[in-house]
Coordinates of C-alpha atoms in Angstrom, one line a residue:
X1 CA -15.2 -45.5 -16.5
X2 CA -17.3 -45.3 -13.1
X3 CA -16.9 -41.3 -11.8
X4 CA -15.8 -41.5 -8.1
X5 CA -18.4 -38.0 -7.7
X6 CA -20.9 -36.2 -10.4
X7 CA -21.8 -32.7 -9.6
X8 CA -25.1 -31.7 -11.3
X9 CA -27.2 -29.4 -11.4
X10 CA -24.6 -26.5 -10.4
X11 CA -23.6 -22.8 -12.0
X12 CA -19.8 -24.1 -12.2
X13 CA -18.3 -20.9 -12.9
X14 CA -14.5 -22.8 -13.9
X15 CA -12.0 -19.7 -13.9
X16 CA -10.8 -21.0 -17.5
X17 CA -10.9 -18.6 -19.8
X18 CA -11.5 -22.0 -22.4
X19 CA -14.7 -22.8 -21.0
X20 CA -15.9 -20.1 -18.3
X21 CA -19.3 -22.2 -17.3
X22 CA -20.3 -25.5 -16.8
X23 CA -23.1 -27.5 -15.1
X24 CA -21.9 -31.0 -14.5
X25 CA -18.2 -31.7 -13.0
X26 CA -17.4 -35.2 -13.1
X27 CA -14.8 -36.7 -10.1
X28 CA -12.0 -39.6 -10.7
X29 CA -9.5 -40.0 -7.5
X30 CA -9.6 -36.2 -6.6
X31 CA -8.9 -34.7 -10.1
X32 CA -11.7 -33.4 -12.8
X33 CA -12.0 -35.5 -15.5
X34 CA -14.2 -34.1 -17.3
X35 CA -17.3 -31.3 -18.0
X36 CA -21.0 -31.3 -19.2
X37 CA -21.0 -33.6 -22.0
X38 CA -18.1 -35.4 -21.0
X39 CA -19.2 -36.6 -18.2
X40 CA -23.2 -36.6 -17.7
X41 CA -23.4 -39.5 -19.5
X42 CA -20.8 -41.7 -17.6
X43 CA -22.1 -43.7 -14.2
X44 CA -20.8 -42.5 -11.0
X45 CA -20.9 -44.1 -7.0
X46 CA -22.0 -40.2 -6.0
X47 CA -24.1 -37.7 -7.7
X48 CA -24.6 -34.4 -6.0
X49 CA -27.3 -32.5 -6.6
X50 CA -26.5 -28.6 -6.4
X51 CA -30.1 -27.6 -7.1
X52 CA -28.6 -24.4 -8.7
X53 CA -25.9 -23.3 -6.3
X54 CA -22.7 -21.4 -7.7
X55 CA -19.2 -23.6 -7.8
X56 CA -15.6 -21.8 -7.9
X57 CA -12.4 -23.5 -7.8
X58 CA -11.4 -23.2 -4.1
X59 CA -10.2 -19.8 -2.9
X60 CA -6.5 -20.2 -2.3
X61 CA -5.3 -17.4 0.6
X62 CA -1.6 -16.4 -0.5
X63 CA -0.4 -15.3 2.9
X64 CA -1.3 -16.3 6.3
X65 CA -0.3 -17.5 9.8
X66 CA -1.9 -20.2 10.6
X67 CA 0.1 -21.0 14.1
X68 CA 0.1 -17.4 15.1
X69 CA -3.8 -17.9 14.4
X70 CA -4.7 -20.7 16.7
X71 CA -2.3 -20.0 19.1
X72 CA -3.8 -16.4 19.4
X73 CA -7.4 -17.9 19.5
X74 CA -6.2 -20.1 22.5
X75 CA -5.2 -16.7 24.4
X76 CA -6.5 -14.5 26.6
X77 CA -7.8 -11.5 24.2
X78 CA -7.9 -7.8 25.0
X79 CA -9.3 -7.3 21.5
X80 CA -11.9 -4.1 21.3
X81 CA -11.2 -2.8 24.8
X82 CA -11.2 0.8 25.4
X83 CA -9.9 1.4 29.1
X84 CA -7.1 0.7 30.1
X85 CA -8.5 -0.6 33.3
X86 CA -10.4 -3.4 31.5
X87 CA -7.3 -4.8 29.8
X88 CA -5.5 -4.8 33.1
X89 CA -8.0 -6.8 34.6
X90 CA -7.8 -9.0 31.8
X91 CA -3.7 -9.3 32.5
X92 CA -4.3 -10.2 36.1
X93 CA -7.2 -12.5 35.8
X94 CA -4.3 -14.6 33.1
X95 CA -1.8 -14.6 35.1
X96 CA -3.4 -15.5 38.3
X97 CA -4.4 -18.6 36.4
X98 CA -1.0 -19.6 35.2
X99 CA 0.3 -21.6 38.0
X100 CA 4.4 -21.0 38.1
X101 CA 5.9 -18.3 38.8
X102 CA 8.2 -17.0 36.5
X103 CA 5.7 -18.7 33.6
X104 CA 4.9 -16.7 30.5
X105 CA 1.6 -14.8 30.3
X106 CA 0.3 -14.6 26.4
X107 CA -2.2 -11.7 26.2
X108 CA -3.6 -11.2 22.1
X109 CA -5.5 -8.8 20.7
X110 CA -3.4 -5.4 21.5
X111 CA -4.1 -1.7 19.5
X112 CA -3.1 0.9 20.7
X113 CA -5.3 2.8 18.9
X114 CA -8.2 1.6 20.4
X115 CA -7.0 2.6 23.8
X116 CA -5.5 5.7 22.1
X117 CA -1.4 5.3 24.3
X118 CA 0.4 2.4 24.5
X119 CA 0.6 0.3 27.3
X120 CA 3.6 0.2 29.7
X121 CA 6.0 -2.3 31.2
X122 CA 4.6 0.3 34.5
X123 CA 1.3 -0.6 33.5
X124 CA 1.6 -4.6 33.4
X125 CA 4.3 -4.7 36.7
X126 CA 1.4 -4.2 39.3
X127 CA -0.7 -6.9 37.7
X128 CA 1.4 -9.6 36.9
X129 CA 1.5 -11.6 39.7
X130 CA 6.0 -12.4 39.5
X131 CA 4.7 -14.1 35.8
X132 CA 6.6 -12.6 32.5
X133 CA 4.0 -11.0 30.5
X134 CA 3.9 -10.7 27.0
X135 CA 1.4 -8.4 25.2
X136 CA 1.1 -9.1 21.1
X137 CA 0.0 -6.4 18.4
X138 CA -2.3 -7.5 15.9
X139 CA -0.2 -6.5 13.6
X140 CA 2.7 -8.7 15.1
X141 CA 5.3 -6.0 14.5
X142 CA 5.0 -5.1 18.1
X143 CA 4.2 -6.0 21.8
X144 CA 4.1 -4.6 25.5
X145 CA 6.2 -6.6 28.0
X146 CA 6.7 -6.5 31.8
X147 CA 9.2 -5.8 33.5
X148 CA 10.1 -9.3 34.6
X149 CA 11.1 -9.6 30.8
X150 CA 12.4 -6.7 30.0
X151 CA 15.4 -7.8 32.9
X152 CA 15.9 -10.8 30.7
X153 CA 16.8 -8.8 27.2
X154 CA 20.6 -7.5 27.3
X155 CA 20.8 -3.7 27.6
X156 CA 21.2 -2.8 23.8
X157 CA 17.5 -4.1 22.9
X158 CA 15.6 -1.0 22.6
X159 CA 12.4 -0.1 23.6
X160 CA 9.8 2.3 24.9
X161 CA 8.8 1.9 28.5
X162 CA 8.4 -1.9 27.4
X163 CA 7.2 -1.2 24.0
X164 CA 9.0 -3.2 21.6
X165 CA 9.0 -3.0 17.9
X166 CA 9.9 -5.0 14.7
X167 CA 13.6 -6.6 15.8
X168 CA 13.7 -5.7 19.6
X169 CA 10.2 -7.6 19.4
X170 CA 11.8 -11.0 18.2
X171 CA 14.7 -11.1 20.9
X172 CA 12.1 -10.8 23.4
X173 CA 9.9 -14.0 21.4
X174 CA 13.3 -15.8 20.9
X175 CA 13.3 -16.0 25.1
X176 CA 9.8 -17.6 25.3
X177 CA 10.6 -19.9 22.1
X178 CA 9.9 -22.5 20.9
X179 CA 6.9 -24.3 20.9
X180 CA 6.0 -27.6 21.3
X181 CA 5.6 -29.7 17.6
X182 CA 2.5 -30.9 19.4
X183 CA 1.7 -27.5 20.5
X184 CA 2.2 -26.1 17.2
X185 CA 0.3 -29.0 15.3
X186 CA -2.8 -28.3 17.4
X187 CA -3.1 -24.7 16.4
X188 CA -2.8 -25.3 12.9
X189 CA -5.0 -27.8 12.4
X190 CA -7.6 -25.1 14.0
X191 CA -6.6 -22.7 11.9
X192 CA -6.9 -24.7 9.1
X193 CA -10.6 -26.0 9.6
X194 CA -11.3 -21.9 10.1
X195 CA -9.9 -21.6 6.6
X196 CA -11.9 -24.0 5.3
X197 CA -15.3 -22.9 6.4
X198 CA -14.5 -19.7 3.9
X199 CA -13.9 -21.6 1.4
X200 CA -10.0 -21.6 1.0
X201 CA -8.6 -24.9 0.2
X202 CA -5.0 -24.0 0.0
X203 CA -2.9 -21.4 1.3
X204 CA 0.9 -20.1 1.9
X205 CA 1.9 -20.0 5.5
X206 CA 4.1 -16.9 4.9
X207 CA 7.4 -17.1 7.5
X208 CA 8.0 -20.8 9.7
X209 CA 11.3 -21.5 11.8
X210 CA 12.3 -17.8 11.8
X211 CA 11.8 -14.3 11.2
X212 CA 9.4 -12.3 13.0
X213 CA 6.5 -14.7 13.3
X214 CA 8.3 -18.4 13.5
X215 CA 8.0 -19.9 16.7
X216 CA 10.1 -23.0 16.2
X217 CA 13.6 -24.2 14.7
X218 CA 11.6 -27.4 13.8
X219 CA 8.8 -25.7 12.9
X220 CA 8.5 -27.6 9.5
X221 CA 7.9 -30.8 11.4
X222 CA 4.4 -29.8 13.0
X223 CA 3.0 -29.5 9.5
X224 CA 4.7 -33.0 9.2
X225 CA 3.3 -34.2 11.7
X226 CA -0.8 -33.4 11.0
X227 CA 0.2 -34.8 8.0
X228 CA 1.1 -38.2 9.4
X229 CA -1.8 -37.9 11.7
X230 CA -4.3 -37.1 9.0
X231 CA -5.5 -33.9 10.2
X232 CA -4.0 -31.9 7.9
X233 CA -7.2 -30.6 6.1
X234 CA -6.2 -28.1 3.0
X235 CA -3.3 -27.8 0.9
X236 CA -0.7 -25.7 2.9
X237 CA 2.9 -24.0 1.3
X238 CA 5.7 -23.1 3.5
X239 CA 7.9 -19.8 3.7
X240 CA 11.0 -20.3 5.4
X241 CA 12.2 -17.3 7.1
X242 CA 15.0 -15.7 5.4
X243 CA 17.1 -16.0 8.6
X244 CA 16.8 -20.2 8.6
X245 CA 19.6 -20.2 5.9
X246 CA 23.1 -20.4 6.3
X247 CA 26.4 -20.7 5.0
X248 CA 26.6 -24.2 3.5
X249 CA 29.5 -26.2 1.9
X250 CA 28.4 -26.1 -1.9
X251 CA 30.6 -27.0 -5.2
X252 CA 31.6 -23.2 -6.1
X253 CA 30.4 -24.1 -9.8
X254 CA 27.1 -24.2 -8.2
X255 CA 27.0 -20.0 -6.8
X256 CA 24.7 -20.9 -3.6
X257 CA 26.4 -18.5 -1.2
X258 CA 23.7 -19.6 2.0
X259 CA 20.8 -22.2 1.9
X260 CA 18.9 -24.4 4.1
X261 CA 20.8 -27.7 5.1
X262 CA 21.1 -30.2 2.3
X263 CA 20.4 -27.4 -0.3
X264 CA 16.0 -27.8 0.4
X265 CA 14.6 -25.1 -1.5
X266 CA 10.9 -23.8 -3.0
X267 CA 9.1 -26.7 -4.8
X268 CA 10.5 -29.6 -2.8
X269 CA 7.0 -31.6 -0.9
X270 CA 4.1 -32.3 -2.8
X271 CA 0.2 -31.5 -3.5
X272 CA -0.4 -30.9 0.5
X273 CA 2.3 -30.0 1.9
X274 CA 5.8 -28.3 0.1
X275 CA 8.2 -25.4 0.4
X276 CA 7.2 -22.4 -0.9
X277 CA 8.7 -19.0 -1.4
X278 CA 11.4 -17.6 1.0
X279 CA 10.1 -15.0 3.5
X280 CA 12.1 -11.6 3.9
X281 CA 11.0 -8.8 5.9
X282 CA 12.5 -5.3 5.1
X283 CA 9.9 -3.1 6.9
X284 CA 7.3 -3.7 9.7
X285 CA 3.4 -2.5 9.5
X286 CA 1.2 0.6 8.5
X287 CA -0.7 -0.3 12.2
X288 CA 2.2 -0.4 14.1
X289 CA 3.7 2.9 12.3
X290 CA 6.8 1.1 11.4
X291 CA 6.4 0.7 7.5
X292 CA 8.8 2.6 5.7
X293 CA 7.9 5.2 3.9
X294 CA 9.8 7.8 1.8
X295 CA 8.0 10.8 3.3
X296 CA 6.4 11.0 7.1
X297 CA 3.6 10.0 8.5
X298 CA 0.6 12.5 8.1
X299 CA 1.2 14.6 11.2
X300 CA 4.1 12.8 12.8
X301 CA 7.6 13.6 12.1
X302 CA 9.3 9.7 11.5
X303 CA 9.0 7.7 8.4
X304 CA 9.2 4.2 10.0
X305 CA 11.8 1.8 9.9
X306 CA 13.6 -1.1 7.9
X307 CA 14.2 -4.3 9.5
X308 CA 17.8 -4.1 9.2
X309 CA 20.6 -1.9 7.9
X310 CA 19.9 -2.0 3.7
X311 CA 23.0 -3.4 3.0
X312 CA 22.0 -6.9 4.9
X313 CA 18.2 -6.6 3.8
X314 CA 19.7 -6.4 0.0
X315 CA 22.4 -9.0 0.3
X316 CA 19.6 -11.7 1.9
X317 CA 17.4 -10.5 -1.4
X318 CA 20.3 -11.6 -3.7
X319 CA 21.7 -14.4 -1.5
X320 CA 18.1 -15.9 -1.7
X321 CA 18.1 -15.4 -5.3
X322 CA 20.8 -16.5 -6.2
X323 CA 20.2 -20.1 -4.3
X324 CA 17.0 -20.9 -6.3
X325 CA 14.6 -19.5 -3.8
X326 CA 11.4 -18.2 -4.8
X327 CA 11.5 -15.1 -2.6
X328 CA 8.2 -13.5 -0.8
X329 CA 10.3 -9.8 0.4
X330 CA 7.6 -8.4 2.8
X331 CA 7.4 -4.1 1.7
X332 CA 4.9 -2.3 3.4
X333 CA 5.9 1.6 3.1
X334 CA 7.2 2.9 -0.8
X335 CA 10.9 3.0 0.9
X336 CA 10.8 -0.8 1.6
X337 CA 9.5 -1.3 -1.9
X338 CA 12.2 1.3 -3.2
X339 CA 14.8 -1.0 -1.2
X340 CA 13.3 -4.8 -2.6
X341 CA 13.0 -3.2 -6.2
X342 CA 16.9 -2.0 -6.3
X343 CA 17.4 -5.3 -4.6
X344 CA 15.5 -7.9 -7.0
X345 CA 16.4 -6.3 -10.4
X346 CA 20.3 -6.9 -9.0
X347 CA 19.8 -10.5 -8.5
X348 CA 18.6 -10.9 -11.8
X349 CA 21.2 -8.9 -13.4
X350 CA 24.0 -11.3 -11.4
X351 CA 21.9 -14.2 -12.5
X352 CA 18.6 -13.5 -14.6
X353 CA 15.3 -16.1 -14.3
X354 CA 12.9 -15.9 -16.2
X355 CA 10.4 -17.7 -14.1
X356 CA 11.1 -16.8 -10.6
X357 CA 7.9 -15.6 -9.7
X358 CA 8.9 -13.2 -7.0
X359 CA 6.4 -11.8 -4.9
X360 CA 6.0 -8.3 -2.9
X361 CA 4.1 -9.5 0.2
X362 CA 1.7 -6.4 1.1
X363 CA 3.0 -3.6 -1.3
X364 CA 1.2 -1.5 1.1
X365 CA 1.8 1.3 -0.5
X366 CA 3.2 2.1 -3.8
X367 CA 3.9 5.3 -5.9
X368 CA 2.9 5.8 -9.4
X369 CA 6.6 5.2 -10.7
X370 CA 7.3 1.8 -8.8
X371 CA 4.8 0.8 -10.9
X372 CA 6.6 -0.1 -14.2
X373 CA 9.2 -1.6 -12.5
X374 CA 7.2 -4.3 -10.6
X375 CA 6.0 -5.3 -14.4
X376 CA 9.2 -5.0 -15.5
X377 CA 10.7 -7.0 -12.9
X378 CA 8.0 -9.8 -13.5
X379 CA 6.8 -9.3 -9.6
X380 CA 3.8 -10.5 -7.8
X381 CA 1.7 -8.2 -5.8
X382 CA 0.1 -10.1 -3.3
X383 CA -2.7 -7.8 -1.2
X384 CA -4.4 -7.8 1.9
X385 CA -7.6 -6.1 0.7
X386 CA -9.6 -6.3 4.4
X387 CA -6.4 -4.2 5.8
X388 CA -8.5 -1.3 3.9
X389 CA -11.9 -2.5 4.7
X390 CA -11.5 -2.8 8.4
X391 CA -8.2 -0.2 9.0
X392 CA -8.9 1.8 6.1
X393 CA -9.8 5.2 7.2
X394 CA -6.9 5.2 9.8
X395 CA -4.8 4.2 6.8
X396 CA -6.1 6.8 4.8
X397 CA -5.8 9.2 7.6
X398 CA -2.1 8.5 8.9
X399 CA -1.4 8.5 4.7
X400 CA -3.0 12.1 3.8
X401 CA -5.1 12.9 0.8
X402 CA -2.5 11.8 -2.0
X403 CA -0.9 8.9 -0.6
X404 CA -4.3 7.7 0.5
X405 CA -5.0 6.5 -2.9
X406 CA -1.7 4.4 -3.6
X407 CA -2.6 1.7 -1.1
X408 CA -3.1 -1.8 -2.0
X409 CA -4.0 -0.9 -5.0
X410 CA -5.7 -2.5 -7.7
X411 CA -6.5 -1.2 -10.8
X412 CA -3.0 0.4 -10.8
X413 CA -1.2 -3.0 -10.9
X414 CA -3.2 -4.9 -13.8
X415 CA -3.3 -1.8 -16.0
X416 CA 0.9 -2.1 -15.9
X417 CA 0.0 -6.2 -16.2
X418 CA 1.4 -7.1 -12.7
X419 CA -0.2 -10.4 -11.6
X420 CA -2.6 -9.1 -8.4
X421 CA -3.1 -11.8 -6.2
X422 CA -5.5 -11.6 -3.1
X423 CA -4.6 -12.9 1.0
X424 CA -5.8 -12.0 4.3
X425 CA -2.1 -11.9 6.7
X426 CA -4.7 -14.0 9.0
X427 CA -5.0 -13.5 11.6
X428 CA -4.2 -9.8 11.2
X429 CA -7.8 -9.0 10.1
X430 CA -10.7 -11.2 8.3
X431 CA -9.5 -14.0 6.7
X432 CA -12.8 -14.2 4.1
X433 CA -12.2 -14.3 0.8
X434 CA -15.7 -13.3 -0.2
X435 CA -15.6 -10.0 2.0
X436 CA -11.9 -9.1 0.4
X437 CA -13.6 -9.6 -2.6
X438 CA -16.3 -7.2 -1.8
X439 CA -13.7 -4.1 -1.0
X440 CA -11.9 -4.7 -4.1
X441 CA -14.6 -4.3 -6.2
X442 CA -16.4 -1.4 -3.8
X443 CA -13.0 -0.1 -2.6
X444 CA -15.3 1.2 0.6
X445 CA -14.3 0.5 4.4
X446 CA -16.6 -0.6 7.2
X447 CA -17.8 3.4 7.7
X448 CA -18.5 3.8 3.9
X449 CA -15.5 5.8 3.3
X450 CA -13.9 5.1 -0.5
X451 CA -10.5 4.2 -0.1
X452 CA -8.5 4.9 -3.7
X453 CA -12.0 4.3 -5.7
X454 CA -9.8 4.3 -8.8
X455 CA -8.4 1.2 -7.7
X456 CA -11.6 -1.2 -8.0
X457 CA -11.9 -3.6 -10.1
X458 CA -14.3 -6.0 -11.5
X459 CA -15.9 -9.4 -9.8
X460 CA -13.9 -11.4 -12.3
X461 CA -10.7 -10.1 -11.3
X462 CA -11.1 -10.0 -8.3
X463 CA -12.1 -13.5 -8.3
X464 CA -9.4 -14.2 -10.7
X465 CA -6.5 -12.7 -7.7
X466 CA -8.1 -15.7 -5.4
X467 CA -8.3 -18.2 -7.9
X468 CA -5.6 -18.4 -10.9
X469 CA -3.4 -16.0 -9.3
X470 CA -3.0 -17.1 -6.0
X471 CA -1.8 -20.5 -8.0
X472 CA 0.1 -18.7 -10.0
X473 CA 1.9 -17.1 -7.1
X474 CA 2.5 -20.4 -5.6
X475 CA 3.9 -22.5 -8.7
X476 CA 0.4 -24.4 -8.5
X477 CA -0.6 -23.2 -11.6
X478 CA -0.6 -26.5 -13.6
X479 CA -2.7 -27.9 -10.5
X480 CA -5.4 -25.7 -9.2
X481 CA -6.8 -22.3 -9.8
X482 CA -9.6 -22.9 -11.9
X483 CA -12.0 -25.8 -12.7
X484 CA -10.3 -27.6 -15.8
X485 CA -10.0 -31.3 -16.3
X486 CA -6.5 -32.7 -15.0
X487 CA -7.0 -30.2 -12.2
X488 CA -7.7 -31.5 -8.7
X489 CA -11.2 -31.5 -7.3
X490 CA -10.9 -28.2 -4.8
X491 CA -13.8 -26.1 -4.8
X492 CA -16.4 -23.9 -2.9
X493 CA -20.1 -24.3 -3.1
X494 CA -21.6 -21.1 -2.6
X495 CA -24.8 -19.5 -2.1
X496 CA -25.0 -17.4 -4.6
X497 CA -23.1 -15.9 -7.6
X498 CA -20.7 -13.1 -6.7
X499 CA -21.3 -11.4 -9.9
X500 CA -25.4 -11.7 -9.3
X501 CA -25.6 -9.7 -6.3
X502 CA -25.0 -6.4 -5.8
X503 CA -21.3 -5.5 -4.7
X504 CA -22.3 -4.6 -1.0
X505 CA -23.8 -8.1 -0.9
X506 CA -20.7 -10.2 -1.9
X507 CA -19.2 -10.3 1.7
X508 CA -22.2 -12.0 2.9
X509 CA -22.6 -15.0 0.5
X510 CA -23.4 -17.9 2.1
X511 CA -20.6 -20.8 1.9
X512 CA -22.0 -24.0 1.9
X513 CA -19.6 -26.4 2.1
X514 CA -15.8 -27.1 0.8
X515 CA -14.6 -29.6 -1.3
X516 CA -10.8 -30.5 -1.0
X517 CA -9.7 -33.6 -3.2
X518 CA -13.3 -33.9 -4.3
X519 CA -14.2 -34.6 -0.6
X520 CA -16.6 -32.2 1.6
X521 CA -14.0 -31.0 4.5
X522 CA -16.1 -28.6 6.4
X523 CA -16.1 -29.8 9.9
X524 CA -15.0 -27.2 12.6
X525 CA -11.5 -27.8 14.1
X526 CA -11.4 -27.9 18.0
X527 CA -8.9 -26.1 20.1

């Protein structure tokens, strides 16, 4: 047998328990066939020499955007401006430039904590130049819009001197939608190639063709599309958003009561691009003040908001469930996760599944006696860990002292044997593995502040919720997530070893290149 690649000379730290380190990885039509002695013997058409350098299976980022990503890095950006004044000038220098009148004008990069009010539809009107402006929050559970488009929405959409939240938000997007396939297809593929250069090689876009964040009915088709073009780089999952289904004429033997046409469900696609987990928001975002929590914000009087009266959010839960669906329930605040919790364990007493793999996208924050019921209900935590590195002390502030230490925890969840499993919600914050990495092990933000030190955890694991469990999460457990023969050849050449360097130094690792399909794919994507 002639090895299509040989890696040599390499610190092949595998992620299988079996065999935790190896120093040859042999290569055979994108799988590993083999380790060490298996393979150092056998000829090959390329040998790479790593001259020492660290190899991990390829990080695999559990929940991201990649549209919303490249579409927001083709914006105008107000990101990090502090006056008011400045971001106006950046409104009116956009919309002078977009030629129609009456066109949209797509401004990223809003906080309003950075400018410490929000902005107003009275703020935008003077600046606008007749174009419909429309201002997006980071966290993408809100935006400021202009008065042009707040006379499109019908009178019962509320909002706040053109501040909209959560669903007010998404009638206001469903006017601009959608975007072209082409459109679409671009941004991706950018976002992709960003992915890449951190050393994910396979990720779970989490919410396409509805919800808050879709931006297309056909949505599905622009992945299709850089497929048939070739310039679909990494390994991408779908969500659905939980709003695409719909009643459907199924055999009543078969208890679907909605679905996607022609009954498409998770695991239908293949090793690059498949269906994934169904995408159901119940609350909005700790940023926005819209998660929902059981008890106010620190120094404010409201507690957030749920997407939608419970009784819908629950019956979408069991619908979901009860149709085959993997479900992804996005819970921010402890009262969403009171809400999914009540809600999963009555779909699986209607109809139990023992492998349904169920996720809680964020768990944001949890109390000490959700705990055991997240094991016992055989859920999925998966964690934004740069949310606390980079928002952490406002989180911790807007939290108070006790809550402070219940969020995105980590320590918490593996001690009651919950499978912890590591994203970024790019383009949110950082999408870099290696820096997540580095708070969930330090559990320190950007100023030094420790954020729930009790929650850190080791290198290992924390390695272990970007590896194994991210694949895990996704059903791709028999395919990726460690470095074991029979596996496919994805992996990240790095630097250094995470667990060599001190803590504070794992965020700065050096990735040298990225290997999907036992190919290097580190070029830069071009917008």
């Amino acid at each position: 047998m002639t090895l299509c690649t040989r890696l040599t000379n390499a610190r092949i730290l595998t992620m299988d328990p079996e065999r935790p380190l190896a120093h040859d990885l042999g290569i055979w039509r994108g799988r590993i066939v083999g380790l060490d002695e298996a393979v150092t013997s056998l000829p090959a058409r390329e040998v790479i020499d790593l001259q020492g350098a660290t190899v991990l299976p390829g990080f695999i980022d559990s929940h991201v955007h990649l549209a919303w990503t490249g579409l927001k890095a083709s914006s105008p950006s107000i990101a990090g401006l502090e006056r008011v004044e400045d971001v106006l000038a950046v409104v009116a220098d956009a919309a002078s430039r977009t030629r129609a009148p009456g066109a949209w004008v797509h401004i990223g990069g809003y906080d309003q904590r950075v400018l410490g009010r929000h902005l107003t539809a009275a703020d935008l009107d003077p600046v606008s130049h007749g174009r419909r402006v429309f201002v997006m929050h980071d966290s993408g559970h809100a935006c400021v819009v202009n008065s042009a488009v707040l006379d499109l929405l019908s009178a019962d959409v509320p909002h706040d001197n053109g501040v909209l939240v959560e669903s007010a938000m998404s009638a206001v997007r469903r006017l601009r939608l959608p975007y072209s396939q082409r459109e679409l297809a671009d941004a991706i593929e950018y976002a992709a190639h960003a992915c890449l250069a951190e050393g994910i090689t396979a990720c779970a876009e989490a919410g396409i063709g509805g919800g808050l964040l879709g931006h297309s009915p056909v949505e599905l088709g622009a992945y299709q599309l850089l497929r048939d073009q070739g310039r679909l780089p990494l390994r991408v999952q779908l969500m659905p958003g939980a709003d695409t289904l719909r009643p459907l004429g199924a055999h009543e033997n078969d208890g679907i009561p909605r679905a996607l046409d022609l009954g498409l469900r998770t695991g239908f696609g293949d090793d690059w691009l498949s269906i994934g987990a169904l995408k159901i928001y119940t609350d909005g975002g700790m940023m926005a003040r819209t998660a929902a929590l059981t008890a106010p914000y620190e120094g404010m009087t409201h507690t957030g908001q749920l997407q939608d009266d419970p009784e819908h959010l629950t019956s979408l839960i069991v619908d979901g469930h009860l149709a085959g669906w993997q479900l992804a329930v996005h819970a921010i605040g402890d009262r969403a996760a009171d809400l999914a919790l009540d809600a999963l364990e009555r779909a699986q007493t209607l109809r139990p599944r023992t492998d349904a793999r169920h996720r809680i996208e964020h768990a944001g924050l949890i109390r000490p006696d959700q705990l055991p019921r997240f094991a016992r209900l055989g859920l999925g935590a998966v964690i934004q860990p740069n949310f606390l590195r980079y928002f952490g002390d406002d989180y911790a502030m807007i939290m108070g002292p006790e809550r402070a230490t219940w969020m995105y925890r980590g320590r918490a969840f593996l001690d009651h044997g919950v499978t912890l499993v590591g994203s970024s919600d790019r383009p949110v914050t950082d999408g870099s593995p290696l820096r997540a990495i580095q708070f969930m092990v330090e559990r320190a933000s950007l100023s030094g502040q420790l954020i729930g030190p009790d929650e850190a955890i080791t290198v290992d694991e924390a390695l272990h919720a970007y590896t194994l469990a991210g694949a895990y999460a996704s059903r791709w457990d028999d395919s990726a997530g460690s470095l074991t023969p029979g596996k496919r050849a994805d992996f990240v050449v790095l630097g250094d070893d995470p667990h060599r360097v001190e803590p504070s130094g794992i965020g700065d690792i050096e990735v040298v290149a990225t290997f999907v399909d036992g190919r290097e794919a580190t070029e830069s994507g071009k917008l």
